Structures are given as C-alpha cells and as structure tokens.
JSON list of C-alpha atoms in Angstrom, two decimals:
[
{"chain": "A", "resi": 28, "resn": "UNK", "atom": "CA", "xyz": [13.30, 173.76, -27.04]},
{"chain": "A", "resi": 29, "resn": "UNK", "atom": "CA", "xyz": [14.55, 177.27, -27.57]},
{"chain": "A", "resi": 30, "resn": "UNK", "atom": "CA", "xyz": [18.15, 177.75, -26.45]},
{"chain": "A", "resi": 31, "resn": "UNK", "atom": "CA", "xyz": [17.30, 181.04, -24.71]},
{"chain": "A", "resi": 32, "resn": "UNK", "atom": "CA", "xyz": [14.77, 179.23, -22.53]},
{"chain": "A", "resi": 33, "resn": "UNK", "atom": "CA", "xyz": [17.30, 176.50, -21.75]},
{"chain": "A", "resi": 34, "resn": "UNK", "atom": "CA", "xyz": [19.85, 179.16, -20.81]},
{"chain": "A", "resi": 35, "resn": "UNK", "atom": "CA", "xyz": [17.39, 180.90, -18.49]},
{"chain": "A", "resi": 36, "resn": "UNK", "atom": "CA", "xyz": [16.49, 177.59, -16.87]},
{"chain": "A", "resi": 37, "resn": "UNK", "atom": "CA", "xyz": [20.17, 176.79, -16.36]},
{"chain": "A", "resi": 38, "resn": "UNK", "atom": "CA", "xyz": [20.75, 180.17, -14.70]},
{"chain": "A", "resi": 39, "resn": "UNK", "atom": "CA", "xyz": [17.83, 179.44, -12.36]},
{"chain": "A", "resi": 40, "resn": "UNK", "atom": "CA", "xyz": [19.14, 175.96, -11.58]},
{"chain": "A", "resi": 41, "resn": "UNK", "atom": "CA", "xyz": [22.64, 177.29, -10.89]},
{"chain": "A", "resi": 42, "resn": "UNK", "atom": "CA", "xyz": [21.27, 180.03, -8.64]},
{"chain": "A", "resi": 43, "resn": "UNK", "atom": "CA", "xyz": [19.12, 177.53, -6.73]},
{"chain": "A", "resi": 44, "resn": "UNK", "atom": "CA", "xyz": [22.04, 175.13, -6.23]},
{"chain": "A", "resi": 45, "resn": "UNK", "atom": "CA", "xyz": [24.30, 177.96, -5.05]},
{"chain": "A", "resi": 46, "resn": "UNK", "atom": "CA", "xyz": [21.63, 179.24, -2.66]},
{"chain": "A", "resi": 47, "resn": "UNK", "atom": "CA", "xyz": [21.19, 175.68, -1.39]},
{"chain": "A", "resi": 48, "resn": "UNK", "atom": "CA", "xyz": [24.92, 175.44, -0.69]},
{"chain": "A", "resi": 49, "resn": "UNK", "atom": "CA", "xyz": [24.76, 178.74, 1.20]},
{"chain": "A", "resi": 50, "resn": "UNK", "atom": "CA", "xyz": [21.76, 177.48, 3.16]},
{"chain": "A", "resi": 51, "resn": "UNK", "atom": "CA", "xyz": [23.54, 174.22, 4.00]},
{"chain": "A", "resi": 52, "resn": "UNK", "atom": "CA", "xyz": [26.73, 175.95, 5.10]},
{"chain": "A", "resi": 53, "resn": "UNK", "atom": "CA", "xyz": [25.39, 179.09, 6.80]},
{"chain": "A", "resi": 54, "resn": "UNK", "atom": "CA", "xyz": [21.64, 179.54, 7.15]},
{"chain": "A", "resi": 55, "resn": "UNK", "atom": "CA", "xyz": [20.61, 176.16, 8.57]},
{"chain": "A", "resi": 56, "resn": "UNK", "atom": "CA", "xyz": [23.40, 175.78, 11.17]},
{"chain": "A", "resi": 57, "resn": "UNK", "atom": "CA", "xyz": [23.18, 179.45, 12.21]},
{"chain": "A", "resi": 58, "resn": "UNK", "atom": "CA", "xyz": [19.41, 179.32, 12.62]},
{"chain": "A", "resi": 59, "resn": "UNK", "atom": "CA", "xyz": [19.65, 176.15, 14.70]},
{"chain": "A", "resi": 60, "resn": "UNK", "atom": "CA", "xyz": [22.36, 177.69, 16.90]},
{"chain": "A", "resi": 61, "resn": "UNK", "atom": "CA", "xyz": [20.25, 180.83, 17.37]},
{"chain": "A", "resi": 62, "resn": "UNK", "atom": "CA", "xyz": [17.22, 178.75, 18.39]},
{"chain": "A", "resi": 63, "resn": "UNK", "atom": "CA", "xyz": [19.31, 176.81, 20.91]},
{"chain": "A", "resi": 64, "resn": "UNK", "atom": "CA", "xyz": [20.65, 180.10, 22.31]},
{"chain": "A", "resi": 65, "resn": "UNK", "atom": "CA", "xyz": [17.10, 181.40, 22.72]},
{"chain": "A", "resi": 66, "resn": "UNK", "atom": "CA", "xyz": [15.75, 178.15, 24.19]},
{"chain": "A", "resi": 67, "resn": "UNK", "atom": "CA", "xyz": [18.46, 175.75, 25.51]},
{"chain": "A", "resi": 68, "resn": "UNK", "atom": "CA", "xyz": [16.11, 172.72, 25.86]},
{"chain": "A", "resi": 69, "resn": "UNK", "atom": "CA", "xyz": [16.17, 172.52, 22.04]},
{"chain": "A", "resi": 70, "resn": "UNK", "atom": "CA", "xyz": [19.86, 171.58, 22.11]},
{"chain": "A", "resi": 71, "resn": "UNK", "atom": "CA", "xyz": [19.41, 167.78, 21.82]},
{"chain": "A", "resi": 72, "resn": "UNK", "atom": "CA", "xyz": [17.22, 168.31, 18.75]},
{"chain": "A", "resi": 73, "resn": "UNK", "atom": "CA", "xyz": [19.49, 170.77, 16.96]},
{"chain": "A", "resi": 74, "resn": "UNK", "atom": "CA", "xyz": [22.00, 168.39, 15.35]},
{"chain": "A", "resi": 75, "resn": "UNK", "atom": "CA", "xyz": [19.50, 165.80, 14.08]},
{"chain": "A", "resi": 76, "resn": "UNK", "atom": "CA", "xyz": [17.26, 168.47, 12.59]},
{"chain": "A", "resi": 77, "resn": "UNK", "atom": "CA", "xyz": [20.24, 170.31, 11.07]},
{"chain": "A", "resi": 78, "resn": "UNK", "atom": "CA", "xyz": [21.36, 167.06, 9.44]},
{"chain": "A", "resi": 79, "resn": "UNK", "atom": "CA", "xyz": [17.83, 166.33, 8.19]},
{"chain": "A", "resi": 80, "resn": "UNK", "atom": "CA", "xyz": [17.52, 169.85, 6.78]},
{"chain": "A", "resi": 81, "resn": "UNK", "atom": "CA", "xyz": [20.90, 169.69, 5.03]},
{"chain": "A", "resi": 82, "resn": "UNK", "atom": "CA", "xyz": [20.01, 166.30, 3.54]},
{"chain": "A", "resi": 83, "resn": "UNK", "atom": "CA", "xyz": [16.64, 167.65, 2.38]},
{"chain": "A", "resi": 84, "resn": "UNK", "atom": "CA", "xyz": [18.36, 170.53, 0.59]},
{"chain": "A", "resi": 85, "resn": "UNK", "atom": "CA", "xyz": [20.86, 168.05, -0.89]},
{"chain": "A", "resi": 86, "resn": "UNK", "atom": "CA", "xyz": [17.94, 166.05, -2.33]},
{"chain": "A", "resi": 87, "resn": "UNK", "atom": "CA", "xyz": [16.68, 169.19, -4.06]},
{"chain": "A", "resi": 88, "resn": "UNK", "atom": "CA", "xyz": [20.18, 169.84, -5.42]},
{"chain": "A", "resi": 89, "resn": "UNK", "atom": "CA", "xyz": [20.42, 166.30, -6.80]},
{"chain": "A", "resi": 90, "resn": "UNK", "atom": "CA", "xyz": [17.07, 166.73, -8.55]},
{"chain": "A", "resi": 91, "resn": "UNK", "atom": "CA", "xyz": [18.22, 170.07, -9.98]},
{"chain": "A", "resi": 92, "resn": "UNK", "atom": "CA", "xyz": [21.44, 168.47, -11.25]},
{"chain": "A", "resi": 93, "resn": "UNK", "atom": "CA", "xyz": [19.45, 165.73, -12.95]},
{"chain": "A", "resi": 94, "resn": "UNK", "atom": "CA", "xyz": [17.19, 168.38, -14.47]},
{"chain": "A", "resi": 95, "resn": "UNK", "atom": "CA", "xyz": [20.30, 170.14, -15.81]},
{"chain": "A", "resi": 96, "resn": "UNK", "atom": "CA", "xyz": [21.36, 166.90, -17.50]},
{"chain": "A", "resi": 97, "resn": "UNK", "atom": "CA", "xyz": [17.88, 166.44, -18.98]},
{"chain": "A", "resi": 98, "resn": "UNK", "atom": "CA", "xyz": [18.07, 169.97, -20.38]},
{"chain": "A", "resi": 99, "resn": "UNK", "atom": "CA", "xyz": [21.37, 169.02, -22.02]},
{"chain": "A", "resi": 100, "resn": "UNK", "atom": "CA", "xyz": [19.67, 166.03, -23.59]},
{"chain": "A", "resi": 101, "resn": "UNK", "atom": "CA", "xyz": [16.85, 168.26, -24.85]},
{"chain": "A", "resi": 102, "resn": "UNK", "atom": "CA", "xyz": [19.41, 170.57, -26.47]},
{"chain": "A", "resi": 103, "resn": "UNK", "atom": "CA", "xyz": [21.05, 167.60, -28.22]},
{"chain": "A", "resi": 104, "resn": "UNK", "atom": "CA", "xyz": [17.59, 166.29, -29.23]},
{"chain": "A", "resi": 105, "resn": "UNK", "atom": "CA", "xyz": [18.39, 163.08, -27.33]},
{"chain": "A", "resi": 106, "resn": "UNK", "atom": "CA", "xyz": [15.65, 163.20, -24.69]},
{"chain": "A", "resi": 107, "resn": "UNK", "atom": "CA", "xyz": [13.78, 160.23, -26.16]},
{"chain": "A", "resi": 108, "resn": "UNK", "atom": "CA", "xyz": [16.57, 157.75, -25.44]},
{"chain": "A", "resi": 109, "resn": "UNK", "atom": "CA", "xyz": [17.00, 155.16, -22.71]},
{"chain": "A", "resi": 110, "resn": "UNK", "atom": "CA", "xyz": [19.72, 157.25, -21.03]},
{"chain": "A", "resi": 111, "resn": "UNK", "atom": "CA", "xyz": [17.14, 159.90, -20.10]},
{"chain": "A", "resi": 112, "resn": "UNK", "atom": "CA", "xyz": [15.54, 157.41, -17.72]},
{"chain": "A", "resi": 113, "resn": "UNK", "atom": "CA", "xyz": [18.62, 157.42, -15.49]},
{"chain": "A", "resi": 114, "resn": "UNK", "atom": "CA", "xyz": [18.17, 161.15, -14.82]},
{"chain": "A", "resi": 115, "resn": "UNK", "atom": "CA", "xyz": [14.42, 160.89, -14.34]},
{"chain": "A", "resi": 116, "resn": "UNK", "atom": "CA", "xyz": [14.97, 158.01, -11.91]},
{"chain": "A", "resi": 117, "resn": "UNK", "atom": "CA", "xyz": [17.45, 160.19, -10.03]},
{"chain": "A", "resi": 118, "resn": "UNK", "atom": "CA", "xyz": [14.80, 162.90, -9.66]},
{"chain": "A", "resi": 119, "resn": "UNK", "atom": "CA", "xyz": [12.29, 160.32, -8.40]},
{"chain": "A", "resi": 120, "resn": "UNK", "atom": "CA", "xyz": [14.83, 158.92, -5.94]},
{"chain": "A", "resi": 121, "resn": "UNK", "atom": "CA", "xyz": [15.79, 162.35, -4.60]},
{"chain": "A", "resi": 122, "resn": "UNK", "atom": "CA", "xyz": [12.13, 163.28, -4.15]},
{"chain": "A", "resi": 123, "resn": "UNK", "atom": "CA", "xyz": [11.41, 159.99, -2.40]},
{"chain": "A", "resi": 124, "resn": "UNK", "atom": "CA", "xyz": [14.36, 160.41, -0.01]},
{"chain": "A", "resi": 125, "resn": "UNK", "atom": "CA", "xyz": [13.30, 163.99, 0.79]},
{"chain": "A", "resi": 126, "resn": "UNK", "atom": "CA", "xyz": [9.76, 162.74, 1.41]},
{"chain": "A", "resi": 127, "resn": "UNK", "atom": "CA", "xyz": [11.02, 160.06, 3.80]},
{"chain": "A", "resi": 128, "resn": "UNK", "atom": "CA", "xyz": [13.10, 162.65, 5.67]},
{"chain": "A", "resi": 129, "resn": "UNK", "atom": "CA", "xyz": [10.06, 164.93, 6.06]},
{"chain": "A", "resi": 130, "resn": "UNK", "atom": "CA", "xyz": [7.90, 161.99, 7.11]},
{"chain": "A", "resi": 131, "resn": "UNK", "atom": "CA", "xyz": [10.49, 160.92, 9.69]},
{"chain": "A", "resi": 132, "resn": "UNK", "atom": "CA", "xyz": [10.53, 164.44, 11.10]},
{"chain": "A", "resi": 133, "resn": "UNK", "atom": "CA", "xyz": [6.73, 164.41, 11.27]},
{"chain": "A", "resi": 134, "resn": "UNK", "atom": "CA", "xyz": [6.71, 161.07, 13.08]},
{"chain": "A", "resi": 135, "resn": "UNK", "atom": "CA", "xyz": [9.32, 162.34, 15.54]},
{"chain": "A", "resi": 136, "resn": "UNK", "atom": "CA", "xyz": [7.40, 165.54, 16.17]},
{"chain": "A", "resi": 137, "resn": "UNK", "atom": "CA", "xyz": [4.21, 163.52, 16.70]},
{"chain": "A", "resi": 138, "resn": "UNK", "atom": "CA", "xyz": [5.53, 161.04, 19.23]},
{"chain": "A", "resi": 139, "resn": "UNK", "atom": "CA", "xyz": [8.34, 162.85, 21.07]},
{"chain": "A", "resi": 140, "resn": "UNK", "atom": "CA", "xyz": [7.67, 165.31, 23.87]},
{"chain": "A", "resi": 141, "resn": "UNK", "atom": "CA", "xyz": [9.44, 168.42, 22.67]},
{"chain": "A", "resi": 142, "resn": "UNK", "atom": "CA", "xyz": [9.61, 171.31, 25.13]},
{"chain": "A", "resi": 143, "resn": "UNK", "atom": "CA", "xyz": [7.98, 174.56, 24.05]},
{"chain": "A", "resi": 144, "resn": "UNK", "atom": "CA", "xyz": [9.15, 178.05, 25.01]},
{"chain": "A", "resi": 145, "resn": "UNK", "atom": "CA", "xyz": [6.75, 180.42, 26.74]},
{"chain": "A", "resi": 146, "resn": "UNK", "atom": "CA", "xyz": [6.46, 182.60, 23.62]},
{"chain": "A", "resi": 147, "resn": "UNK", "atom": "CA", "xyz": [3.62, 180.50, 22.26]},
{"chain": "A", "resi": 148, "resn": "UNK", "atom": "CA", "xyz": [5.74, 178.61, 19.72]},
{"chain": "A", "resi": 149, "resn": "UNK", "atom": "CA", "xyz": [4.70, 174.97, 19.79]},
{"chain": "A", "resi": 150, "resn": "UNK", "atom": "CA", "xyz": [5.81, 171.90, 17.90]},
{"chain": "A", "resi": 151, "resn": "UNK", "atom": "CA", "xyz": [2.44, 171.77, 16.09]},
{"chain": "A", "resi": 152, "resn": "UNK", "atom": "CA", "xyz": [3.61, 174.34, 13.53]},
{"chain": "A", "resi": 153, "resn": "UNK", "atom": "CA", "xyz": [6.73, 172.33, 12.78]},
{"chain": "A", "resi": 154, "resn": "UNK", "atom": "CA", "xyz": [4.62, 169.16, 12.60]},
{"chain": "A", "resi": 155, "resn": "UNK", "atom": "CA", "xyz": [2.27, 170.75, 10.08]},
{"chain": "A", "resi": 156, "resn": "UNK", "atom": "CA", "xyz": [5.24, 171.99, 8.03]},
{"chain": "A", "resi": 157, "resn": "UNK", "atom": "CA", "xyz": [6.80, 168.50, 8.04]},
{"chain": "A", "resi": 158, "resn": "UNK", "atom": "CA", "xyz": [3.50, 166.92, 7.02]},
{"chain": "A", "resi": 159, "resn": "UNK", "atom": "CA", "xyz": [3.07, 169.48, 4.25]},
{"chain": "A", "resi": 160, "resn": "UNK", "atom": "CA", "xyz": [6.60, 168.75, 2.98]},
{"chain": "A", "resi": 161, "resn": "UNK", "atom": "CA", "xyz": [5.91, 165.01, 3.06]},
{"chain": "A", "resi": 162, "resn": "UNK", "atom": "CA", "xyz": [2.62, 165.45, 1.18]},
{"chain": "A", "resi": 163, "resn": "UNK", "atom": "CA", "xyz": [4.18, 167.70, -1.46]},
{"chain": "A", "resi": 164, "resn": "UNK", "atom": "CA", "xyz": [7.13, 165.32, -1.82]},
{"chain": "A", "resi": 165, "resn": "UNK", "atom": "CA", "xyz": [4.86, 162.32, -2.25]},
{"chain": "A", "resi": 166, "resn": "UNK", "atom": "CA", "xyz": [2.71, 164.15, -4.81]},
{"chain": "A", "resi": 167, "resn": "UNK", "atom": "CA", "xyz": [5.80, 165.31, -6.71]},
{"chain": "A", "resi": 168, "resn": "UNK", "atom": "CA", "xyz": [7.25, 161.79, -6.70]},
{"chain": "A", "resi": 169, "resn": "UNK", "atom": "CA", "xyz": [4.03, 160.35, -8.10]},
{"chain": "A", "resi": 170, "resn": "UNK", "atom": "CA", "xyz": [3.84, 163.08, -10.75]},
{"chain": "A", "resi": 171, "resn": "UNK", "atom": "CA", "xyz": [7.39, 162.37, -11.93]},
{"chain": "A", "resi": 172, "resn": "UNK", "atom": "CA", "xyz": [6.65, 158.62, -12.01]},
{"chain": "A", "resi": 173, "resn": "UNK", "atom": "CA", "xyz": [3.71, 159.37, -14.32]},
{"chain": "A", "resi": 174, "resn": "UNK", "atom": "CA", "xyz": [5.90, 161.64, -16.45]},
{"chain": "A", "resi": 175, "resn": "UNK", "atom": "CA", "xyz": [8.49, 158.84, -16.61]},
{"chain": "A", "resi": 176, "resn": "UNK", "atom": "CA", "xyz": [5.80, 156.53, -17.98]},
{"chain": "A", "resi": 177, "resn": "UNK", "atom": "CA", "xyz": [4.91, 159.12, -20.61]},
{"chain": "A", "resi": 178, "resn": "UNK", "atom": "CA", "xyz": [8.60, 159.48, -21.51]},
{"chain": "A", "resi": 179, "resn": "UNK", "atom": "CA", "xyz": [8.75, 155.70, -21.93]},
{"chain": "A", "resi": 180, "resn": "UNK", "atom": "CA", "xyz": [5.79, 155.67, -24.29]},
{"chain": "A", "resi": 181, "resn": "UNK", "atom": "CA", "xyz": [7.17, 158.60, -26.29]},
{"chain": "A", "resi": 182, "resn": "UNK", "atom": "CA", "xyz": [10.56, 156.88, -26.53]},
{"chain": "A", "resi": 183, "resn": "UNK", "atom": "CA", "xyz": [8.92, 153.68, -27.80]},
{"chain": "A", "resi": 184, "resn": "UNK", "atom": "CA", "xyz": [6.92, 155.64, -30.37]},
{"chain": "A", "resi": 185, "resn": "UNK", "atom": "CA", "xyz": [10.01, 157.49, -31.61]},
{"chain": "A", "resi": 186, "resn": "UNK", "atom": "CA", "xyz": [11.93, 154.21, -31.87]},
{"chain": "A", "resi": 187, "resn": "UNK", "atom": "CA", "xyz": [9.11, 152.65, -33.89]},
{"chain": "A", "resi": 188, "resn": "UNK", "atom": "CA", "xyz": [8.90, 155.73, -36.11]},
{"chain": "A", "resi": 189, "resn": "UNK", "atom": "CA", "xyz": [12.66, 155.64, -36.71]},
{"chain": "A", "resi": 190, "resn": "UNK", "atom": "CA", "xyz": [12.38, 152.00, -37.78]},
{"chain": "A", "resi": 191, "resn": "UNK", "atom": "CA", "xyz": [9.60, 152.85, -40.25]},
{"chain": "A", "resi": 192, "resn": "UNK", "atom": "CA", "xyz": [11.54, 155.73, -41.77]}
]
C-alpha cells in the first residue's frame, strides 16, 4: 500500500479519534444538559443515555485504533500473519458492543413510556435512529467477520507459498 495513502488514512483516523474525544467530553454532555433544561422530564434519562453515547463513541475509537495498527502491519508487509487477527477481532468486538448498546437503547425506547414535549418531538425518531444504528452495526460486524475469514484464507495461502519457495 502506498505510504502517502497510509499517511492520509492515519490523519483521518487521528482526526476522528480527537473529534470523538471532544464529543465525549463536551458535545454529548452539553447536548443532554440542554435537552434537560428545555424539557425537565427528560432528566432521569439524561445520564444513562449520555453514558450509552459515550460508550458508543468509545467503541468507534477502539475500532479506529485497531485499524491504525492494521495499517502499521500493512506498511511492514506483515498483514498476513496471525497477529493481524487480534486487531480484526478487536474491530469485530467493538462493533458488536456498539450494536448491543444501540439495540438496548431501541428496546428501552420501545417499552418505556418516555414523556414528549409539546413541540412535536417524539421518541419515535430516537427509536428509529437507534434501530438504524443497531442494523448498521450488525451489518458492519458481519462484514468484518467475512473479511476476517478472507484474511485467514489469504494468510494460509501465503504460508503455503512461503513453504514452497
């Protein structure tokens, strides 16, 4: 892989991780506090949803960190080794945890009676967003599992080829 492309990807990963840290520290708590100020009945839901949001962003950051390590392995031409599986498994795990968090939020939004303000904002929008996040997370997890299988086959083939040569 071209080193310029790897460098650009690393800049993007670093920017995404830094933005995620800013979101975890400032955007998510501030937005939740603003919503509670506008509609006080949301107060019991603020902390659990802030925690779920921060954990969801943390899952993305873990996956980005694992991607960074896989890029390092690509640069060293060591991607077809058993150690690459650890990082791919970390991506799968982070995606699965994020999917479970989104699914838990969807279940909560489905079965709990959440008050709605008079401005027309209902929990249905949040429910659809949580379901969409869960669906995307599940699809991404399955895609990475398939890619892990392909990595396994490519690693076996390279090992066999190395033995022949």
